[in-house]
Amino acid sequence: MFSGRYDYSIDDKSRVSIPSKFREILSSNYDMRLVLTNLETCIVAYPYREWESVQQRISNNPSPSQEHRNFLRFFFSGVFECPIDKLGRILIPQSLKSYAGIRKDVTIAGMTSKIEIWAHEKFEEQMEKVMSNPLQMGQIISDFGL
């Protein structure tokens, strides 16, 4: 399970290091490939086996609505398979960097079975939104039984 938050910078060749904790999870439970795509103003990185599960769930939807098809067109058009190199880095394609508004500094966050890669400032904005509504946060905490 991926969890935690890590701040990194992208190098001049658009590569970013994957946190060592995440690489350990990948090497012991998956392989060293991530599938990246655009979602919710960030880049989502799925371990390859999790990506296959996502594709299977989507293909089991026999007749999606026009809205579903539009979303799937957006979601699948951003897909890139990214192997992790010997130094623990992935190459982030320019189209995904542009979509997520990433220039240099990123926050990499674990989200159970996937990893999110955010422009650092957008991640901070998201955290401020969460913390600015304590009543909603209390309801969500209750919903999850935490």
PDB file of C-alpha atoms in Angstrom:
ATOM      1  CA  MET A   1       0.000   0.000   0.000  1.00  0.00           C
ATOM      2  CA  PHE A   2       1.387   3.377  -1.033  1.00  0.00           C
ATOM      3  CA  SER A   3       1.184   6.121   1.583  1.00  0.00           C
ATOM      4  CA  GLY A   4       3.125   9.187   2.533  1.00  0.00           C
ATOM      5  CA  ARG A   5       4.154  12.395   0.855  1.00  0.00           C
ATOM      6  CA  TYR A   6       7.514  13.239  -0.704  1.00  0.00           C
ATOM      7  CA  ASP A   7       8.786  16.441  -2.291  1.00  0.00           C
ATOM      8  CA  TYR A   8      11.140  16.252  -5.271  1.00  0.00           C
ATOM      9  CA  SER A   9      12.311  18.295  -8.237  1.00  0.00           C
ATOM     10  CA  ILE A  10      12.174  17.250 -11.849  1.00  0.00           C
ATOM     11  CA  ASP A  11      15.536  17.308 -13.607  1.00  0.00           C
ATOM     12  CA  ASP A  12      16.278  19.024 -16.930  1.00  0.00           C
ATOM     13  CA  LYS A  13      15.384  15.842 -18.836  1.00  0.00           C
ATOM     14  CA  SER A  14      11.896  15.620 -17.195  1.00  0.00           C
ATOM     15  CA  ARG A  15      12.878  12.767 -14.890  1.00  0.00           C
ATOM     16  CA  VAL A  16      11.786  12.470 -11.279  1.00  0.00           C
ATOM     17  CA  SER A  17      12.829  10.013  -8.600  1.00  0.00           C
ATOM     18  CA  ILE A  18      10.263   7.644  -7.208  1.00  0.00           C
ATOM     19  CA  PRO A  19      10.541   7.519  -3.393  1.00  0.00           C
ATOM     20  CA  SER A  20      12.600   4.550  -2.197  1.00  0.00           C
ATOM     21  CA  LYS A  21       9.693   3.392  -0.003  1.00  0.00           C
ATOM     22  CA  PHE A  22       7.497   3.188  -3.117  1.00  0.00           C
ATOM     23  CA  ARG A  23      10.225   1.413  -5.109  1.00  0.00           C
ATOM     24  CA  GLU A  24      10.461  -1.209  -2.344  1.00  0.00           C
ATOM     25  CA  ILE A  25       6.696  -1.788  -2.544  1.00  0.00           C
ATOM     26  CA  LEU A  26       6.905  -2.044  -6.327  1.00  0.00           C
ATOM     27  CA  SER A  27       9.822  -4.482  -6.311  1.00  0.00           C
ATOM     28  CA  SER A  28       8.269  -6.762  -3.694  1.00  0.00           C
ATOM     29  CA  ASN A  29       4.653  -6.688  -4.937  1.00  0.00           C
ATOM     30  CA  TYR A  30       4.716  -5.638  -8.599  1.00  0.00           C
ATOM     31  CA  ASP A  31       7.378  -4.942 -11.204  1.00  0.00           C
ATOM     32  CA  MET A  32       9.289  -1.759 -11.893  1.00  0.00           C
ATOM     33  CA  ARG A  33       6.819  -0.263 -14.375  1.00  0.00           C
ATOM     34  CA  LEU A  34       4.307   2.487 -13.792  1.00  0.00           C
ATOM     35  CA  VAL A  35       1.458   3.508 -16.059  1.00  0.00           C
ATOM     36  CA  LEU A  36       0.905   7.278 -15.939  1.00  0.00           C
ATOM     37  CA  THR A  37      -2.181   9.196 -16.949  1.00  0.00           C
ATOM     38  CA  ASN A  38      -4.001  12.461 -16.262  1.00  0.00           C
ATOM     39  CA  LEU A  39      -6.637  12.646 -13.543  1.00  0.00           C
ATOM     40  CA  GLU A  40      -7.967  15.337 -11.183  1.00  0.00           C
ATOM     41  CA  THR A  41      -5.333  17.953 -12.130  1.00  0.00           C
ATOM     42  CA  CYS A  42      -2.449  15.649 -11.259  1.00  0.00           C
ATOM     43  CA  ILE A  43      -0.640  12.674 -12.761  1.00  0.00           C
ATOM     44  CA  VAL A  44      -1.734   9.284 -11.494  1.00  0.00           C
ATOM     45  CA  ALA A  45       0.809   6.445 -11.605  1.00  0.00           C
ATOM     46  CA  TYR A  46      -0.470   2.882 -11.398  1.00  0.00           C
ATOM     47  CA  PRO A  47       1.744  -0.158 -10.938  1.00  0.00           C
ATOM     48  CA  TYR A  48       1.334  -2.176 -14.132  1.00  0.00           C
ATOM     49  CA  ARG A  49      -0.737  -4.923 -12.490  1.00  0.00           C
ATOM     50  CA  GLU A  50      -3.084  -2.336 -10.932  1.00  0.00           C
ATOM     51  CA  TRP A  51      -3.420  -0.709 -14.352  1.00  0.00           C
ATOM     52  CA  GLU A  52      -4.508  -4.042 -15.827  1.00  0.00           C
ATOM     53  CA  SER A  53      -7.177  -4.208 -13.114  1.00  0.00           C
ATOM     54  CA  VAL A  54      -8.360  -0.678 -13.982  1.00  0.00           C
ATOM     55  CA  GLN A  55      -8.633  -1.641 -17.648  1.00  0.00           C
ATOM     56  CA  GLN A  56     -10.581  -4.783 -16.748  1.00  0.00           C
ATOM     57  CA  ARG A  57     -13.079  -2.858 -14.597  1.00  0.00           C
ATOM     58  CA  ILE A  58     -13.599  -0.348 -17.389  1.00  0.00           C
ATOM     59  CA  SER A  59     -14.036  -3.032 -20.054  1.00  0.00           C
ATOM     60  CA  ASN A  60     -16.700  -4.704 -17.881  1.00  0.00           C
ATOM     61  CA  ASN A  61     -18.922  -1.639 -18.334  1.00  0.00           C
ATOM     62  CA  PRO A  62     -20.913  -2.836 -21.370  1.00  0.00           C
ATOM     63  CA  SER A  63     -22.511   0.397 -22.579  1.00  0.00           C
ATOM     64  CA  PRO A  64     -21.077   3.552 -21.089  1.00  0.00           C
ATOM     65  CA  SER A  65     -22.915   6.851 -21.528  1.00  0.00           C
ATOM     66  CA  GLN A  66     -21.576   9.652 -23.690  1.00  0.00           C
ATOM     67  CA  GLU A  67     -20.174  11.294 -20.540  1.00  0.00           C
ATOM     68  CA  HIS A  68     -18.368   8.055 -19.662  1.00  0.00           C
ATOM     69  CA  ARG A  69     -16.935   7.783 -23.171  1.00  0.00           C
ATOM     70  CA  ASN A  70     -15.747  11.396 -23.033  1.00  0.00           C
ATOM     71  CA  PHE A  71     -14.049  10.746 -19.703  1.00  0.00           C
ATOM     72  CA  LEU A  72     -12.461   7.523 -20.999  1.00  0.00           C
ATOM     73  CA  ARG A  73     -11.187   9.372 -24.070  1.00  0.00           C
ATOM     74  CA  PHE A  74      -9.535  11.910 -21.761  1.00  0.00           C
ATOM     75  CA  PHE A  75      -8.240   9.252 -19.349  1.00  0.00           C
ATOM     76  CA  PHE A  76      -6.797   6.855 -21.927  1.00  0.00           C
ATOM     77  CA  SER A  77      -5.354   9.551 -24.189  1.00  0.00           C
ATOM     78  CA  GLY A  78      -2.949  10.490 -21.407  1.00  0.00           C
ATOM     79  CA  VAL A  79      -1.575   6.988 -20.824  1.00  0.00           C
ATOM     80  CA  PHE A  80       2.185   6.409 -20.885  1.00  0.00           C
ATOM     81  CA  GLU A  81       4.011   3.306 -19.682  1.00  0.00           C
ATOM     82  CA  CYS A  82       7.088   4.372 -17.724  1.00  0.00           C
ATOM     83  CA  PRO A  83       9.742   1.926 -16.601  1.00  0.00           C
ATOM     84  CA  ILE A  84      11.715   2.939 -13.528  1.00  0.00           C
ATOM     85  CA  ASP A  85      15.392   3.287 -14.434  1.00  0.00           C
ATOM     86  CA  LYS A  86      18.379   1.955 -12.481  1.00  0.00           C
ATOM     87  CA  LEU A  87      18.547   5.188 -10.480  1.00  0.00           C
ATOM     88  CA  GLY A  88      14.879   4.967  -9.446  1.00  0.00           C
ATOM     89  CA  ARG A  89      13.560   7.625 -11.823  1.00  0.00           C
ATOM     90  CA  ILE A  90      10.766   7.861 -14.359  1.00  0.00           C
ATOM     91  CA  LEU A  91      10.476  10.144 -17.355  1.00  0.00           C
ATOM     92  CA  ILE A  92       7.379  12.326 -17.215  1.00  0.00           C
ATOM     93  CA  PRO A  93       6.041  13.114 -20.703  1.00  0.00           C
ATOM     94  CA  GLN A  94       5.623  16.785 -21.558  1.00  0.00           C
ATOM     95  CA  SER A  95       1.877  16.421 -22.190  1.00  0.00           C
ATOM     96  CA  LEU A  96       1.320  15.137 -18.644  1.00  0.00           C
ATOM     97  CA  LYS A  97       3.585  17.810 -17.149  1.00  0.00           C
ATOM     98  CA  SER A  98       1.571  20.467 -18.958  1.00  0.00           C
ATOM     99  CA  TYR A  99      -1.752  18.987 -17.875  1.00  0.00           C
ATOM    100  CA  ALA A 100      -0.691  18.884 -14.201  1.00  0.00           C
ATOM    101  CA  GLY A 101       0.977  22.316 -14.331  1.00  0.00           C
ATOM    102  CA  ILE A 102       4.322  20.842 -13.316  1.00  0.00           C
ATOM    103  CA  ARG A 103       7.377  22.992 -13.877  1.00  0.00           C
ATOM    104  CA  LYS A 104      10.057  21.947 -11.386  1.00  0.00           C
ATOM    105  CA  ASP A 105       8.891  21.006  -7.887  1.00  0.00           C
ATOM    106  CA  VAL A 106       6.540  18.089  -7.369  1.00  0.00           C
ATOM    107  CA  THR A 107       4.858  16.330  -4.489  1.00  0.00           C
ATOM    108  CA  ILE A 108       4.531  12.568  -4.811  1.00  0.00           C
ATOM    109  CA  ALA A 109       1.762  11.128  -2.652  1.00  0.00           C
ATOM    110  CA  GLY A 110       0.800   7.535  -1.989  1.00  0.00           C
ATOM    111  CA  MET A 111      -2.886   6.751  -2.514  1.00  0.00           C
ATOM    112  CA  THR A 112      -3.207   3.077  -1.497  1.00  0.00           C
ATOM    113  CA  SER A 113      -2.893   1.202  -4.807  1.00  0.00           C
ATOM    114  CA  LYS A 114      -1.662   4.141  -6.893  1.00  0.00           C
ATOM    115  CA  ILE A 115       0.682   7.113  -6.692  1.00  0.00           C
ATOM    116  CA  GLU A 116      -0.151  10.739  -7.434  1.00  0.00           C
ATOM    117  CA  ILE A 117       2.360  13.240  -8.825  1.00  0.00           C
ATOM    118  CA  TRP A 118       1.345  16.850  -8.243  1.00  0.00           C
ATOM    119  CA  ALA A 119       2.779  20.250  -9.018  1.00  0.00           C
ATOM    120  CA  HIS A 120       3.927  21.142  -5.512  1.00  0.00           C
ATOM    121  CA  GLU A 121       1.869  24.341  -5.309  1.00  0.00           C
ATOM    122  CA  LYS A 122      -1.324  22.567  -6.485  1.00  0.00           C
ATOM    123  CA  PHE A 123      -0.860  19.871  -3.844  1.00  0.00           C
ATOM    124  CA  GLU A 124      -0.502  22.558  -1.167  1.00  0.00           C
ATOM    125  CA  GLU A 125      -3.712  24.210  -2.431  1.00  0.00           C
ATOM    126  CA  GLN A 126      -5.528  20.870  -2.134  1.00  0.00           C
ATOM    127  CA  MET A 127      -4.309  20.399   1.429  1.00  0.00           C
ATOM    128  CA  GLU A 128      -5.457  23.924   2.361  1.00  0.00           C
ATOM    129  CA  LYS A 129      -8.938  23.172   0.949  1.00  0.00           C
ATOM    130  CA  VAL A 130      -9.184  20.005   3.016  1.00  0.00           C
ATOM    131  CA  MET A 131      -8.098  21.735   6.217  1.00  0.00           C
ATOM    132  CA  SER A 132     -10.336  24.776   5.642  1.00  0.00           C
ATOM    133  CA  ASN A 133     -13.555  22.828   6.190  1.00  0.00           C
ATOM    134  CA  PRO A 134     -13.372  21.027   9.544  1.00  0.00           C
ATOM    135  CA  LEU A 135     -17.068  20.043   9.486  1.00  0.00           C
ATOM    136  CA  GLN A 136     -16.674  18.271   6.167  1.00  0.00           C
ATOM    137  CA  MET A 137     -13.447  16.689   7.355  1.00  0.00           C
ATOM    138  CA  GLY A 138     -15.248  15.425  10.470  1.00  0.00           C
ATOM    139  CA  GLN A 139     -17.976  13.866   8.313  1.00  0.00           C
ATOM    140  CA  ILE A 140     -15.434  12.152   6.082  1.00  0.00           C
ATOM    141  CA  ILE A 141     -13.564  10.844   9.116  1.00  0.00           C
ATOM    142  CA  SER A 142     -16.857   9.438  10.363  1.00  0.00           C
ATOM    143  CA  ASP A 143     -17.717   7.959   6.952  1.00  0.00           C
ATOM    144  CA  PHE A 144     -14.425   6.060   6.964  1.00  0.00           C
ATOM    145  CA  GLY A 145     -14.808   5.033  10.591  1.00  0.00           C
ATOM    146  CA  LEU A 146     -11.481   6.566  11.603  1.00  0.00           C
TER     147      LEU A 146
END
